[in-house]
Amino acid sequence: MTGFSGFADALDGPMYIVTAASGGRRAGCLVGFASQSSIDPPRFVVWLSTANHTYRLARAAEYLTVHLLHQEDRELAELFGGKTGDRVDKFAEVDWHPGEGGSPVLERLSTWFTGRIEARVEGGDHVGFVLAPVAVGPPAACPPAPLLRYRALRDLEPGHPA
């Protein structure tokens, strides 16, 4: 739609790393399309590109873990957004532990939750995964740092085409 790209360019939402596990394999990617979608019951939707390695694995997963990125997390954003799991084991480069359903929880990121996949919603070149939270990272001991936002990553070369 003509003109919509101007609206979308004005957005500067938070960035996330989403991880999944299925069949003994792990995957994770950088995500900019995500939001809380319900208060009661609590629900969150994360949109994964259908071109993405993580999407292909997430189709068979029961759980996804959503990690919120802060400004000091650019290095992780570059790893999970600039490399593809089709060629690189991103988890060999970071400390992590298996969470619910084996979904990887990244040790360096303190703001996260794991959600059971309740539904999948087709949305063009992305699919929305509706998540019901089942585990949440411990509360931070100090106020959280400012969030890492889309504009700070516009120069990142993606690991695969969107």
PDB file of C-alpha atoms in Angstrom:
ATOM      1  CA  MET A   1       0.000   0.000   0.000  1.00  0.00           C
ATOM      2  CA  THR A   2       1.429   3.338  -1.034  1.00  0.00           C
ATOM      3  CA  GLY A   3       2.404   5.502   1.911  1.00  0.00           C
ATOM      4  CA  PHE A   4       2.333   2.757   4.534  1.00  0.00           C
ATOM      5  CA  SER A   5       6.126   2.426   4.505  1.00  0.00           C
ATOM      6  CA  GLY A   6       6.336   5.993   5.858  1.00  0.00           C
ATOM      7  CA  PHE A   7       4.147   5.016   8.793  1.00  0.00           C
ATOM      8  CA  ALA A   8       6.174   1.843   9.405  1.00  0.00           C
ATOM      9  CA  ASP A   9       9.456   3.783   9.160  1.00  0.00           C
ATOM     10  CA  ALA A  10       8.282   6.037  12.003  1.00  0.00           C
ATOM     11  CA  LEU A  11       7.953   3.082  14.368  1.00  0.00           C
ATOM     12  CA  ASP A  12      10.808   2.379  16.754  1.00  0.00           C
ATOM     13  CA  GLY A  13       9.657  -0.632  18.738  1.00  0.00           C
ATOM     14  CA  PRO A  14      11.655  -2.783  21.130  1.00  0.00           C
ATOM     15  CA  MET A  15      13.704  -5.664  19.784  1.00  0.00           C
ATOM     16  CA  TYR A  16      13.626  -9.257  20.994  1.00  0.00           C
ATOM     17  CA  ILE A  17      15.472 -12.518  20.579  1.00  0.00           C
ATOM     18  CA  VAL A  18      13.074 -15.450  20.247  1.00  0.00           C
ATOM     19  CA  THR A  19      14.321 -19.003  20.817  1.00  0.00           C
ATOM     20  CA  ALA A  20      12.772 -22.399  20.163  1.00  0.00           C
ATOM     21  CA  ALA A  21      13.602 -26.082  20.446  1.00  0.00           C
ATOM     22  CA  SER A  22      12.143 -29.128  18.767  1.00  0.00           C
ATOM     23  CA  GLY A  23      13.387 -32.586  17.918  1.00  0.00           C
ATOM     24  CA  GLY A  24      16.691 -32.027  19.722  1.00  0.00           C
ATOM     25  CA  ARG A  25      17.457 -28.895  17.674  1.00  0.00           C
ATOM     26  CA  ARG A  26      17.621 -25.242  18.772  1.00  0.00           C
ATOM     27  CA  ALA A  27      17.029 -21.999  16.924  1.00  0.00           C
ATOM     28  CA  GLY A  28      16.837 -18.321  17.695  1.00  0.00           C
ATOM     29  CA  CYS A  29      16.414 -15.046  15.835  1.00  0.00           C
ATOM     30  CA  LEU A  30      16.125 -11.300  16.212  1.00  0.00           C
ATOM     31  CA  VAL A  31      12.499 -10.112  16.143  1.00  0.00           C
ATOM     32  CA  GLY A  32      11.018  -6.654  15.852  1.00  0.00           C
ATOM     33  CA  PHE A  33       7.349  -7.573  15.386  1.00  0.00           C
ATOM     34  CA  ALA A  34       5.934  -8.564  18.791  1.00  0.00           C
ATOM     35  CA  SER A  35       3.460  -7.294  21.362  1.00  0.00           C
ATOM     36  CA  GLN A  36       1.287  -8.149  24.321  1.00  0.00           C
ATOM     37  CA  SER A  37      -2.106  -8.986  22.865  1.00  0.00           C
ATOM     38  CA  SER A  38      -4.314  -9.758  25.885  1.00  0.00           C
ATOM     39  CA  ILE A  39      -4.423  -8.888  29.582  1.00  0.00           C
ATOM     40  CA  ASP A  40      -6.798 -11.584  30.820  1.00  0.00           C
ATOM     41  CA  PRO A  41      -5.772 -14.195  29.959  1.00  0.00           C
ATOM     42  CA  PRO A  42      -2.227 -12.904  29.414  1.00  0.00           C
ATOM     43  CA  ARG A  43      -1.113 -13.410  25.808  1.00  0.00           C
ATOM     44  CA  PHE A  44       1.780 -12.188  23.677  1.00  0.00           C
ATOM     45  CA  VAL A  45       2.204 -12.492  19.910  1.00  0.00           C
ATOM     46  CA  VAL A  46       5.574 -12.775  18.216  1.00  0.00           C
ATOM     47  CA  TRP A  47       5.807 -12.666  14.411  1.00  0.00           C
ATOM     48  CA  LEU A  48       8.456 -14.824  12.717  1.00  0.00           C
ATOM     49  CA  SER A  49       9.520 -14.443   9.088  1.00  0.00           C
ATOM     50  CA  THR A  50       8.634 -17.488   7.011  1.00  0.00           C
ATOM     51  CA  ALA A  51      12.114 -17.257   5.428  1.00  0.00           C
ATOM     52  CA  ASN A  52      13.724 -17.763   8.825  1.00  0.00           C
ATOM     53  CA  HIS A  53      15.378 -20.927  10.186  1.00  0.00           C
ATOM     54  CA  THR A  54      13.758 -20.240  13.577  1.00  0.00           C
ATOM     55  CA  TYR A  55      10.307 -20.138  11.978  1.00  0.00           C
ATOM     56  CA  ARG A  56      10.823 -23.553  10.404  1.00  0.00           C
ATOM     57  CA  LEU A  57      11.795 -25.062  13.763  1.00  0.00           C
ATOM     58  CA  ALA A  58       9.106 -23.124  15.685  1.00  0.00           C
ATOM     59  CA  ARG A  59       6.372 -24.709  13.544  1.00  0.00           C
ATOM     60  CA  ALA A  60       7.033 -27.981  15.403  1.00  0.00           C
ATOM     61  CA  ALA A  61       7.789 -26.449  18.832  1.00  0.00           C
ATOM     62  CA  GLU A  62       5.425 -26.293  21.802  1.00  0.00           C
ATOM     63  CA  TYR A  63       7.099 -23.286  23.453  1.00  0.00           C
ATOM     64  CA  LEU A  64       8.972 -20.135  22.468  1.00  0.00           C
ATOM     65  CA  THR A  65      11.119 -18.007  24.742  1.00  0.00           C
ATOM     66  CA  VAL A  66      11.005 -14.250  24.177  1.00  0.00           C
ATOM     67  CA  HIS A  67      13.983 -12.218  25.433  1.00  0.00           C
ATOM     68  CA  LEU A  68      13.709  -8.416  25.618  1.00  0.00           C
ATOM     69  CA  LEU A  69      16.863  -6.594  24.479  1.00  0.00           C
ATOM     70  CA  HIS A  70      18.401  -3.592  26.228  1.00  0.00           C
ATOM     71  CA  GLN A  71      20.898  -1.145  24.722  1.00  0.00           C
ATOM     72  CA  GLU A  72      23.914  -3.065  26.020  1.00  0.00           C
ATOM     73  CA  ASP A  73      22.725  -6.220  24.179  1.00  0.00           C
ATOM     74  CA  ARG A  74      23.694  -5.136  20.652  1.00  0.00           C
ATOM     75  CA  GLU A  75      26.301  -7.925  20.369  1.00  0.00           C
ATOM     76  CA  LEU A  76      23.594 -10.559  20.922  1.00  0.00           C
ATOM     77  CA  ALA A  77      21.306  -8.756  18.470  1.00  0.00           C
ATOM     78  CA  GLU A  78      24.065  -8.925  15.863  1.00  0.00           C
ATOM     79  CA  LEU A  79      24.610 -12.650  16.515  1.00  0.00           C
ATOM     80  CA  PHE A  80      20.925 -13.625  16.387  1.00  0.00           C
ATOM     81  CA  GLY A  81      19.995 -11.159  13.630  1.00  0.00           C
ATOM     82  CA  GLY A  82      23.124 -11.166  11.496  1.00  0.00           C
ATOM     83  CA  LYS A  83      23.761 -14.903  11.280  1.00  0.00           C
ATOM     84  CA  THR A  84      21.409 -17.664  10.203  1.00  0.00           C
ATOM     85  CA  GLY A  85      20.929 -20.954  12.001  1.00  0.00           C
ATOM     86  CA  ASP A  86      21.026 -22.587   8.568  1.00  0.00           C
ATOM     87  CA  ARG A  87      24.816 -22.121   8.681  1.00  0.00           C
ATOM     88  CA  VAL A  88      25.838 -21.284  12.282  1.00  0.00           C
ATOM     89  CA  ASP A  89      25.152 -22.735  15.740  1.00  0.00           C
ATOM     90  CA  LYS A  90      24.481 -19.439  17.513  1.00  0.00           C
ATOM     91  CA  PHE A  91      24.126 -21.234  20.848  1.00  0.00           C
ATOM     92  CA  ALA A  92      27.768 -22.377  20.722  1.00  0.00           C
ATOM     93  CA  GLU A  93      28.680 -18.688  21.158  1.00  0.00           C
ATOM     94  CA  VAL A  94      26.499 -17.892  24.202  1.00  0.00           C
ATOM     95  CA  ASP A  95      25.672 -19.236  27.647  1.00  0.00           C
ATOM     96  CA  TRP A  96      22.162 -20.635  27.827  1.00  0.00           C
ATOM     97  CA  HIS A  97      20.102 -23.262  29.591  1.00  0.00           C
ATOM     98  CA  PRO A  98      17.060 -25.250  28.479  1.00  0.00           C
ATOM     99  CA  GLY A  99      13.763 -23.844  29.690  1.00  0.00           C
ATOM    100  CA  GLU A 100      10.232 -25.158  29.307  1.00  0.00           C
ATOM    101  CA  GLY A 101      10.092 -27.738  26.510  1.00  0.00           C
ATOM    102  CA  GLY A 102      13.835 -27.268  25.965  1.00  0.00           C
ATOM    103  CA  SER A 103      13.345 -23.725  24.669  1.00  0.00           C
ATOM    104  CA  PRO A 104      16.723 -21.989  25.182  1.00  0.00           C
ATOM    105  CA  VAL A 105      16.958 -19.259  27.814  1.00  0.00           C
ATOM    106  CA  LEU A 106      19.899 -16.937  27.156  1.00  0.00           C
ATOM    107  CA  GLU A 107      21.887 -16.351  30.357  1.00  0.00           C
ATOM    108  CA  ARG A 108      22.925 -12.774  29.538  1.00  0.00           C
ATOM    109  CA  LEU A 109      19.357 -11.558  29.099  1.00  0.00           C
ATOM    110  CA  SER A 110      17.454 -11.062  32.327  1.00  0.00           C
ATOM    111  CA  THR A 111      14.104  -9.947  30.912  1.00  0.00           C
ATOM    112  CA  TRP A 112      12.423 -12.945  29.301  1.00  0.00           C
ATOM    113  CA  PHE A 113       9.418 -15.245  29.384  1.00  0.00           C
ATOM    114  CA  THR A 114       8.585 -18.611  27.887  1.00  0.00           C
ATOM    115  CA  GLY A 115       5.169 -19.099  26.373  1.00  0.00           C
ATOM    116  CA  ARG A 116       3.224 -22.137  25.247  1.00  0.00           C
ATOM    117  CA  ILE A 117       2.171 -21.722  21.623  1.00  0.00           C
ATOM    118  CA  GLU A 118      -1.627 -21.388  21.679  1.00  0.00           C
ATOM    119  CA  ALA A 119      -2.187 -20.498  18.021  1.00  0.00           C
ATOM    120  CA  ARG A 120      -0.465 -19.580  14.787  1.00  0.00           C
ATOM    121  CA  VAL A 121      -1.805 -16.713  12.676  1.00  0.00           C
ATOM    122  CA  GLU A 122      -0.905 -16.276   8.994  1.00  0.00           C
ATOM    123  CA  GLY A 123       0.134 -12.700   8.274  1.00  0.00           C
ATOM    124  CA  GLY A 124       1.781 -12.487   4.861  1.00  0.00           C
ATOM    125  CA  ASP A 125       5.527 -13.085   4.981  1.00  0.00           C
ATOM    126  CA  HIS A 126       5.379 -13.513   8.789  1.00  0.00           C
ATOM    127  CA  VAL A 127       3.408 -15.901  10.998  1.00  0.00           C
ATOM    128  CA  GLY A 128       2.187 -14.816  14.421  1.00  0.00           C
ATOM    129  CA  PHE A 129       2.736 -17.207  17.312  1.00  0.00           C
ATOM    130  CA  VAL A 130       0.242 -16.500  20.103  1.00  0.00           C
ATOM    131  CA  LEU A 131       1.933 -17.337  23.413  1.00  0.00           C
ATOM    132  CA  ALA A 132       0.498 -18.087  26.865  1.00  0.00           C
ATOM    133  CA  PRO A 133       3.236 -17.335  29.445  1.00  0.00           C
ATOM    134  CA  VAL A 134       4.325 -20.352  31.508  1.00  0.00           C
ATOM    135  CA  ALA A 135       7.683 -19.138  32.914  1.00  0.00           C
ATOM    136  CA  VAL A 136       9.103 -15.664  33.495  1.00  0.00           C
ATOM    137  CA  GLY A 137      12.665 -14.562  34.252  1.00  0.00           C
ATOM    138  CA  PRO A 138      13.378 -13.373  37.780  1.00  0.00           C
ATOM    139  CA  PRO A 139      12.735  -9.684  38.475  1.00  0.00           C
ATOM    140  CA  ALA A 140      15.770  -7.445  37.945  1.00  0.00           C
ATOM    141  CA  ALA A 141      17.644  -6.339  41.076  1.00  0.00           C
ATOM    142  CA  CYS A 142      18.007  -2.820  39.674  1.00  0.00           C
ATOM    143  CA  PRO A 143      16.022  -0.701  37.230  1.00  0.00           C
ATOM    144  CA  PRO A 144      16.327  -2.069  33.680  1.00  0.00           C
ATOM    145  CA  ALA A 145      18.594  -0.351  31.181  1.00  0.00           C
ATOM    146  CA  PRO A 146      17.015   1.459  28.226  1.00  0.00           C
ATOM    147  CA  LEU A 147      15.640  -0.880  25.570  1.00  0.00           C
ATOM    148  CA  LEU A 148      17.408  -1.709  22.331  1.00  0.00           C
ATOM    149  CA  ARG A 149      15.135  -0.375  19.619  1.00  0.00           C
ATOM    150  CA  TYR A 150      14.747  -0.919  15.900  1.00  0.00           C
ATOM    151  CA  ARG A 151      16.462   2.338  14.865  1.00  0.00           C
ATOM    152  CA  ALA A 152      19.661   1.283  16.644  1.00  0.00           C
ATOM    153  CA  LEU A 153      19.798  -1.858  14.460  1.00  0.00           C
ATOM    154  CA  ARG A 154      18.790  -0.464  11.062  1.00  0.00           C
ATOM    155  CA  ASP A 155      22.368  -0.934   9.838  1.00  0.00           C
ATOM    156  CA  LEU A 156      22.464  -4.631  10.796  1.00  0.00           C
ATOM    157  CA  GLU A 157      22.986  -6.906   7.791  1.00  0.00           C
ATOM    158  CA  PRO A 158      20.382  -9.714   8.193  1.00  0.00           C
ATOM    159  CA  GLY A 159      21.422 -13.355   8.142  1.00  0.00           C
ATOM    160  CA  HIS A 160      18.681 -14.079   5.570  1.00  0.00           C
ATOM    161  CA  PRO A 161      16.300 -12.007   3.442  1.00  0.00           C
ATOM    162  CA  ALA A 162      13.149 -10.889   5.234  1.00  0.00           C
TER     163      ALA A 162
END
